[in-house]
Amino acid sequence: MGVRIENLRLKYGDKLALDDINLEVNDGEFLVILGSSGSGKTTLLRCVSGLIEPTEGSVYIDDVDVTGYYPSDRNVAMVFQNFALYPHMTVYDNISLNLKLKKLPRNEIQKRVEEVARTLHIDGYLKKYPKQLSGGEQQRVGLARAMVRDPSVYLMDEPLSNLDAKLRHEMLGELRNFHDRVGKTTIYVCHDQDEAMALADRIVIINGGRIVQVGDPTELYDHPRDSFVASFIGNPPMNLLDCTVSKERGVTGLYFQGKKITAVPDLPEETERVTLGIRPESLIPDAKGPIEAEFDYTILSGSNNEINSLAGGKPLKAVVRRSMSNVSEINRYQHGDLMHFSIGKGMLYIFNAETGKIIKEMSTDEIESAERPDNTVQRF
Ligand code: ADP
Ligand code: MG
């Protein structure tokens, strides 16, 4: 059953927490709402669950306007960010409470609890009490309590935030498998883009109470609509360089700290300043490169080296395969050393410096032809 949110606004007193939210969640879809802390994710989920009533707008579940309905009449199962387990009940009783209230047969309850407990690796704890469990284990019990139900829609608010990295990774897989098995519409809120990329059919990026972009994970990664999305999706995130635009001998160039760093095809907007987006994977340490930076530190992650530097006072990150020949040279850099980068192959994104909106995206192959306008003539 799908969920539709129409023209939703929510005010806490004078403060507008959500503005002009329009969103359609398809039946059976795993939708992730991604945004930083304070962006309005929990508020939005609570509006869908019925725990808060929107100031304006409507919420539909399976085409029924449920805006004025009590949470209990919406048939949604919610995992709260700050959930509480009943301390005097065992894990088994905590998980099965809702099913008992619904008067399901005992063996049916047992079957469901055991299945969900196995999925979440808490089947060994069913007879224990919450205070005997770690924070992460308690969180999985909270998740199990929602998953064991058979609602129209699952609503999950950062359900994996207390888990250590390895367990979280495992749970991402289990959650996605569970979703594929039961096929229920799920709205899942988190602030971690890796989590969103791993789980989502589609991601909704929210910032300051407004939806910025909706799309499937690769769409958001490949075609960010603005510099906010660009800096949010991707790990490490896209570099954003403040550049000036200048035309010389018929070729438009982008200049960073006074040096030309790339030619670009003609821009559709007349502008003197732009923000250039370059993925860390497209930056190459290169002594002759035009981008000047101060080395800060490197982080080794598996087969890659992440080089962290500062360019124009802002972080500049490059991801380099460890197998590359110049890595030993990189290892000699010390904090504060001057180093240079050039732009390798990949996509480049040009954003409006004021609004952050995308002006043009292009591959570096396209740029090569812009740099040599004569070549295009020779082709004919
Ligand atoms: P998120 O879950 O994305 O971190 P929230 O939905 O919790 O964000 O909060 C969105 C904004 O609304 C924040 O600025 C927060 O401070 C504010 N807010 C949240 N709950 C309340 C409340 N009960 N009263 C007043 N302001 C609130
Ligand atoms: Mg929240």
Coordinates of C-alpha atoms and ligand atoms in Angstrom, one line a residue:
M1 CA 0.0 0.0 0.0
G2 CA 1.4 3.3 -1.0
V3 CA 1.7 6.5 0.9
R4 CA 1.1 10.0 -0.4
I5 CA 1.9 13.3 1.2
E6 CA 0.4 16.4 -0.2
N7 CA 1.3 20.0 0.5
L8 CA 2.4 19.3 4.0
R9 CA 3.6 22.0 6.3
L10 CA 4.4 21.7 10.0
K11 CA 5.1 24.4 12.5
Y12 CA 6.4 24.1 16.0
G13 CA 5.1 27.4 17.4
D14 CA 6.6 29.9 15.0
K15 CA 9.2 27.6 13.7
L16 CA 8.5 26.1 10.3
A17 CA 9.9 22.5 10.6
L18 CA 8.5 21.2 7.3
D19 CA 7.5 23.2 4.3
D20 CA 5.7 22.2 1.1
I21 CA 6.3 18.5 1.3
N22 CA 4.9 16.5 -1.6
L23 CA 5.9 12.9 -1.9
E24 CA 4.5 9.7 -3.3
V25 CA 5.8 6.4 -1.9
N26 CA 5.0 3.5 -4.2
D27 CA 3.4 0.3 -2.9
G28 CA 6.2 -2.1 -1.7
E29 CA 8.9 0.6 -2.1
F30 CA 11.8 1.0 0.3
L31 CA 12.1 4.8 0.5
V32 CA 14.9 6.4 2.5
I33 CA 14.6 10.0 3.8
L34 CA 18.1 11.3 4.1
G35 CA 19.1 14.5 5.7
S36 CA 21.4 15.9 8.4
S37 CA 20.4 16.4 12.0
G38 CA 17.6 18.9 12.5
S39 CA 16.4 18.7 8.8
G40 CA 12.9 17.5 9.8
K41 CA 13.2 13.7 9.1
T42 CA 11.6 12.6 12.5
T43 CA 8.9 15.2 12.2
L44 CA 8.0 14.0 8.7
L45 CA 7.8 10.4 9.9
R46 CA 5.7 11.4 12.9
C47 CA 3.3 13.1 10.6
V48 CA 2.9 9.9 8.6
S49 CA 2.4 7.8 11.7
G50 CA -0.1 10.2 13.2
L51 CA 1.8 11.1 16.3
I52 CA 1.8 14.8 15.1
E53 CA -0.9 16.4 13.1
P54 CA 0.4 18.6 10.3
T55 CA -0.3 22.3 10.4
E56 CA -1.4 22.0 6.7
G57 CA -1.7 19.3 4.1
S58 CA -2.7 15.7 4.0
V59 CA -1.4 12.2 4.4
Y60 CA -2.9 9.3 2.4
I61 CA -2.3 5.6 3.0
D62 CA -3.5 3.4 0.2
D63 CA -5.5 6.3 -1.2
V64 CA -7.3 6.9 2.1
D65 CA -6.9 10.3 3.7
V66 CA -5.7 9.4 7.2
T67 CA -4.7 13.0 8.2
G68 CA -7.1 13.1 11.2
Y69 CA -6.7 9.4 12.1
Y70 CA -5.2 8.2 15.4
P71 CA -1.9 6.4 15.0
S72 CA -3.6 3.1 16.0
D73 CA -6.1 3.5 13.2
R74 CA -3.4 3.8 10.5
N75 CA -2.0 0.3 10.6
V76 CA 1.6 1.5 10.5
A77 CA 4.5 0.0 12.5
M78 CA 7.0 2.5 13.7
V79 CA 10.5 2.1 15.1
F80 CA 11.4 5.2 17.0
Q81 CA 14.7 6.9 17.2
N82 CA 14.4 7.0 21.0
F83 CA 12.4 3.9 21.6
A84 CA 11.7 2.4 25.0
L85 CA 11.3 -1.3 25.8
Y86 CA 9.1 -2.4 28.8
P87 CA 11.8 -3.1 31.4
H88 CA 9.7 -5.7 33.4
M89 CA 9.0 -7.8 30.3
T90 CA 11.3 -10.3 28.7
V91 CA 12.5 -9.7 25.2
Y92 CA 10.0 -12.3 23.9
D93 CA 7.1 -10.4 25.6
N94 CA 8.3 -7.1 24.4
I95 CA 8.4 -8.3 20.8
S96 CA 5.1 -10.1 20.9
L97 CA 3.1 -7.6 22.9
N98 CA 1.3 -6.1 19.9
L99 CA 0.4 -9.6 18.5
K100 CA -1.0 -10.6 21.9
L101 CA -3.2 -7.5 21.9
K102 CA -4.4 -8.5 18.5
K103 CA -5.3 -11.9 20.0
L104 CA -3.3 -13.9 17.4
P105 CA -3.0 -17.6 18.1
R106 CA -0.1 -18.5 20.4
N107 CA 1.7 -20.7 17.9
E108 CA 1.4 -18.1 15.2
I109 CA 2.9 -15.5 17.6
Q110 CA 5.7 -17.8 18.5
K111 CA 6.5 -18.6 14.8
R112 CA 6.7 -14.9 13.9
V113 CA 8.7 -13.8 16.9
E114 CA 11.3 -16.6 16.3
E115 CA 11.6 -15.8 12.7
V116 CA 12.2 -12.1 13.2
A117 CA 14.5 -12.8 16.2
R118 CA 16.6 -15.0 13.9
T119 CA 16.7 -12.4 11.2
L120 CA 18.0 -9.8 13.7
H121 CA 20.4 -12.2 15.5
I122 CA 18.6 -11.9 18.9
D123 CA 17.1 -15.4 19.1
G124 CA 19.5 -16.1 22.0
Y125 CA 18.1 -13.3 24.1
L126 CA 14.4 -14.0 24.0
K127 CA 14.2 -15.0 27.7
K128 CA 16.3 -12.0 28.9
Y129 CA 15.2 -8.6 30.2
P130 CA 16.1 -5.4 28.4
K131 CA 18.5 -4.2 31.1
Q132 CA 20.6 -7.4 30.5
L133 CA 21.2 -6.3 26.9
S134 CA 23.6 -3.8 25.3
G135 CA 22.3 -0.7 23.6
G136 CA 22.7 -2.3 20.2
E137 CA 20.9 -5.4 21.3
Q138 CA 18.0 -3.3 22.7
Q139 CA 17.8 -1.5 19.5
R140 CA 17.4 -4.7 17.6
V141 CA 14.6 -5.7 20.0
G142 CA 12.9 -2.4 19.2
L143 CA 13.2 -3.2 15.5
A144 CA 11.9 -6.7 16.0
R145 CA 8.9 -5.4 17.8
A146 CA 7.9 -3.4 14.6
M147 CA 9.0 -6.1 12.1
V148 CA 7.0 -8.8 13.8
R149 CA 3.8 -7.0 13.0
D150 CA 1.9 -7.1 9.7
P151 CA 1.2 -3.4 9.0
S152 CA 0.5 -1.6 5.8
V153 CA 3.6 0.5 6.1
Y154 CA 6.8 0.3 8.1
L155 CA 8.2 3.6 9.4
M156 CA 11.7 3.4 10.7
D157 CA 13.6 6.3 12.4
E158 CA 17.4 5.7 12.4
P159 CA 16.9 2.1 13.7
L160 CA 20.6 1.2 13.3
S161 CA 22.2 4.3 14.8
N162 CA 23.4 2.6 18.0
L163 CA 25.1 -0.4 16.3
D164 CA 28.8 -0.7 15.7
A165 CA 30.0 -0.5 12.1
K166 CA 30.2 -4.3 11.5
L167 CA 26.9 -5.1 12.9
R168 CA 25.2 -2.2 11.2
H169 CA 26.6 -3.4 7.9
E170 CA 25.2 -6.9 8.6
M171 CA 21.8 -5.4 9.6
L172 CA 21.6 -3.4 6.4
G173 CA 21.7 -6.7 4.5
E174 CA 19.2 -8.3 6.8
L175 CA 16.8 -5.4 6.6
R176 CA 17.0 -5.3 2.8
N177 CA 16.4 -9.1 2.6
F178 CA 13.5 -8.8 5.0
H179 CA 12.0 -6.1 2.9
D180 CA 12.4 -8.1 -0.3
R181 CA 10.7 -11.1 1.4
V182 CA 7.7 -9.3 2.8
G183 CA 7.5 -6.6 0.1
K184 CA 5.9 -3.9 2.4
T185 CA 6.1 -0.2 1.8
T186 CA 8.9 1.1 4.1
I187 CA 9.8 4.7 4.9
Y188 CA 13.2 4.7 6.5
V189 CA 14.9 7.8 8.0
C190 CA 18.7 8.2 8.4
H191 CA 21.5 10.7 8.2
D192 CA 24.1 8.4 6.8
Q193 CA 24.4 8.3 3.0
D194 CA 26.1 4.8 3.0
E195 CA 23.0 3.5 4.8
A196 CA 20.7 5.2 2.4
M197 CA 22.6 4.0 -0.7
A198 CA 22.6 0.4 0.6
L199 CA 18.9 0.2 1.4
A200 CA 16.9 2.5 -0.8
D201 CA 14.9 1.9 -3.9
R202 CA 14.6 5.7 -3.9
I203 CA 16.2 8.4 -1.7
V204 CA 14.5 11.7 -0.7
I205 CA 17.1 14.3 0.3
I206 CA 15.7 16.8 2.8
N207 CA 17.3 20.0 4.0
G208 CA 15.9 22.6 6.3
G209 CA 12.4 21.0 6.2
R210 CA 12.2 21.0 2.4
I211 CA 12.7 18.2 -0.2
V212 CA 15.8 18.9 -2.2
Q213 CA 15.8 16.0 -4.6
V214 CA 14.2 12.6 -5.0
G215 CA 15.7 9.8 -7.1
D216 CA 17.2 6.3 -7.0
P217 CA 20.7 6.1 -5.5
T218 CA 22.7 6.2 -8.8
E219 CA 20.6 9.0 -10.1
L220 CA 21.4 11.2 -7.1
Y221 CA 25.1 10.2 -7.4
D222 CA 25.3 10.8 -11.1
H223 CA 23.0 13.8 -11.5
P224 CA 22.9 15.9 -8.3
R225 CA 20.5 18.8 -8.8
D226 CA 22.5 21.1 -6.5
S227 CA 25.8 21.4 -4.6
F228 CA 24.1 20.3 -1.4
V229 CA 23.1 16.9 -2.8
A230 CA 26.5 16.7 -4.4
S231 CA 28.2 17.2 -1.1
F232 CA 25.8 14.7 0.6
I233 CA 25.9 11.7 -1.7
G234 CA 29.2 9.9 -2.2
N235 CA 31.8 8.7 0.3
P236 CA 34.0 10.7 0.6
P237 CA 31.8 13.5 -0.8
M238 CA 32.4 15.5 -3.9
N239 CA 34.9 18.3 -3.7
L240 CA 33.5 21.8 -4.3
L241 CA 35.9 24.4 -5.6
D242 CA 35.1 28.2 -5.9
C243 CA 36.1 29.1 -9.4
T244 CA 36.0 32.1 -11.7
V245 CA 35.0 31.8 -15.3
S246 CA 37.0 33.5 -18.0
K247 CA 37.2 33.2 -21.8
E248 CA 40.4 33.3 -23.7
R249 CA 40.9 32.9 -27.4
G250 CA 37.4 31.5 -27.7
V251 CA 37.8 28.9 -25.0
T252 CA 36.0 29.2 -21.7
G253 CA 38.1 28.2 -18.7
L254 CA 37.6 27.7 -15.0
Y255 CA 40.2 29.3 -12.7
F256 CA 40.9 28.3 -9.2
Q257 CA 43.2 30.5 -7.1
G258 CA 44.2 32.3 -10.2
K259 CA 45.3 29.1 -12.1
K260 CA 43.3 27.7 -15.0
I261 CA 42.3 24.2 -14.0
T262 CA 40.1 23.1 -16.9
A263 CA 38.5 24.3 -20.0
V264 CA 34.8 23.9 -20.3
P265 CA 32.2 23.9 -23.0
D266 CA 30.2 27.2 -23.2
L267 CA 28.0 27.6 -20.2
P268 CA 24.3 28.2 -20.6
E269 CA 24.5 31.0 -18.0
E270 CA 26.5 34.1 -18.1
T271 CA 28.4 34.1 -14.9
E272 CA 31.8 35.1 -13.5
R273 CA 31.8 32.7 -10.5
V274 CA 30.9 29.1 -10.3
T275 CA 31.4 26.2 -7.9
L276 CA 33.1 23.2 -9.6
G277 CA 32.3 19.8 -8.3
I278 CA 34.9 17.0 -8.7
R279 CA 34.6 13.6 -7.2
P280 CA 37.6 12.5 -5.1
E281 CA 38.1 9.6 -7.5
S282 CA 38.7 12.1 -10.4
L283 CA 41.5 14.0 -8.7
I284 CA 45.1 12.8 -9.4
P285 CA 48.1 13.8 -7.4
D286 CA 50.4 15.3 -10.1
A287 CA 53.4 17.5 -9.5
K288 CA 52.5 19.4 -12.7
G289 CA 48.8 19.7 -11.8
P290 CA 47.2 23.1 -11.7
I291 CA 45.4 22.6 -8.4
E292 CA 47.5 23.6 -5.5
A293 CA 46.9 22.2 -2.0
E294 CA 48.4 21.7 1.4
F295 CA 48.8 18.1 2.4
D296 CA 46.9 17.3 5.6
Y297 CA 46.8 13.5 6.1
T298 CA 45.9 10.2 4.4
I299 CA 43.5 7.6 5.4
L300 CA 44.0 4.1 4.2
S301 CA 40.8 2.3 3.4
G302 CA 41.4 -1.2 2.0
S303 CA 42.7 -0.9 -1.5
N304 CA 42.4 2.9 -1.6
N305 CA 44.3 5.9 -0.1
E306 CA 42.2 8.9 0.8
I307 CA 44.4 12.0 0.6
N308 CA 43.1 14.8 2.6
S309 CA 44.4 18.3 1.8
L310 CA 43.4 21.9 2.0
A311 CA 42.9 24.0 -1.1
G312 CA 42.0 27.7 -0.6
G313 CA 41.4 26.9 3.0
K314 CA 38.8 24.2 2.3
P315 CA 39.1 20.4 2.4
L316 CA 40.1 18.8 -0.8
K317 CA 40.0 15.0 -1.0
A318 CA 41.4 12.6 -3.5
V319 CA 41.0 8.9 -3.6
V320 CA 43.9 7.0 -5.1
R321 CA 44.2 3.3 -5.8
R322 CA 47.0 1.9 -3.6
S323 CA 48.4 0.1 -6.6
M324 CA 49.2 3.3 -8.3
S325 CA 52.9 3.9 -8.8
N326 CA 53.1 7.4 -7.2
V327 CA 51.7 6.2 -3.8
S328 CA 55.1 5.8 -2.2
E329 CA 55.7 9.4 -3.2
I330 CA 52.5 10.4 -1.5
N331 CA 53.5 8.6 1.7
R332 CA 56.5 11.0 2.0
Y333 CA 54.2 14.1 2.3
Q334 CA 54.1 15.7 5.7
H335 CA 51.4 17.8 7.2
G336 CA 51.5 21.3 5.5
D337 CA 53.6 20.2 2.5
L338 CA 52.6 21.8 -0.8
M339 CA 51.2 19.3 -3.3
H340 CA 49.4 19.5 -6.7
F341 CA 46.5 17.7 -8.4
S342 CA 45.2 17.5 -11.9
I343 CA 41.8 16.4 -13.0
G344 CA 41.6 12.8 -14.3
K345 CA 38.8 11.1 -16.1
G346 CA 35.3 11.4 -14.8
M347 CA 32.3 13.7 -14.5
L348 CA 32.6 17.4 -13.6
Y349 CA 29.7 19.4 -12.2
I350 CA 29.3 23.2 -12.5
F351 CA 27.0 24.8 -9.9
N352 CA 25.7 28.4 -9.7
A353 CA 28.0 30.0 -7.0
E354 CA 25.0 31.8 -5.3
T355 CA 22.1 29.3 -5.5
G356 CA 24.1 26.1 -5.7
K357 CA 21.9 24.9 -8.6
I358 CA 23.4 22.8 -11.3
I359 CA 24.4 24.7 -14.4
K360 CA 26.1 22.0 -16.4
E361 CA 27.4 18.4 -15.9
M362 CA 29.9 17.0 -18.3
S363 CA 32.5 14.3 -18.7
T364 CA 36.1 15.2 -19.0
D365 CA 36.0 13.7 -22.5
E366 CA 33.7 16.4 -23.6
I367 CA 36.1 19.0 -22.2
E368 CA 39.0 17.7 -24.2
S369 CA 37.0 18.7 -27.3
A370 CA 36.2 22.1 -25.8
E371 CA 39.9 22.7 -25.2
R372 CA 40.8 22.1 -28.8
P373 CA 38.1 23.8 -30.9
D374 CA 40.2 23.3 -34.0
N375 CA 39.9 19.5 -33.8
T376 CA 36.2 19.7 -34.1
V377 CA 36.6 21.5 -37.4
Q378 CA 39.1 18.8 -38.6
R379 CA 36.5 16.1 -38.2
F380 CA 34.6 17.3 -41.2
Ligands
ADP1 P1 15.7 15.3 12.4 O1 15.0 14.1 12.8 O2 16.0 15.4 10.9 O3 17.0 15.5 13.2 P2 13.5 16.8 13.6 O4 12.4 16.4 12.8 O5 13.7 16.1 14.9 O6 14.9 16.6 12.7 O7 13.5 18.3 13.9 C1 13.3 19.3 12.9 C2 13.4 20.7 13.5 O8 12.3 20.9 14.4 C3 14.6 20.9 14.3 O9 15.0 22.2 14.2 C4 14.2 20.7 15.8 O10 14.9 21.4 16.7 C5 12.7 21.2 15.7 N1 11.8 20.4 16.6 C6 11.7 19.1 16.6 N2 10.8 18.7 17.6 C7 10.3 19.8 18.1 C8 9.4 20.2 19.2 N3 8.7 19.2 19.8 N4 9.2 21.4 19.5 C9 9.9 22.4 18.8 N5 10.8 22.2 17.9 C10 11.0 20.9 17.5
MG2 MG 15.4 12.5 14.0

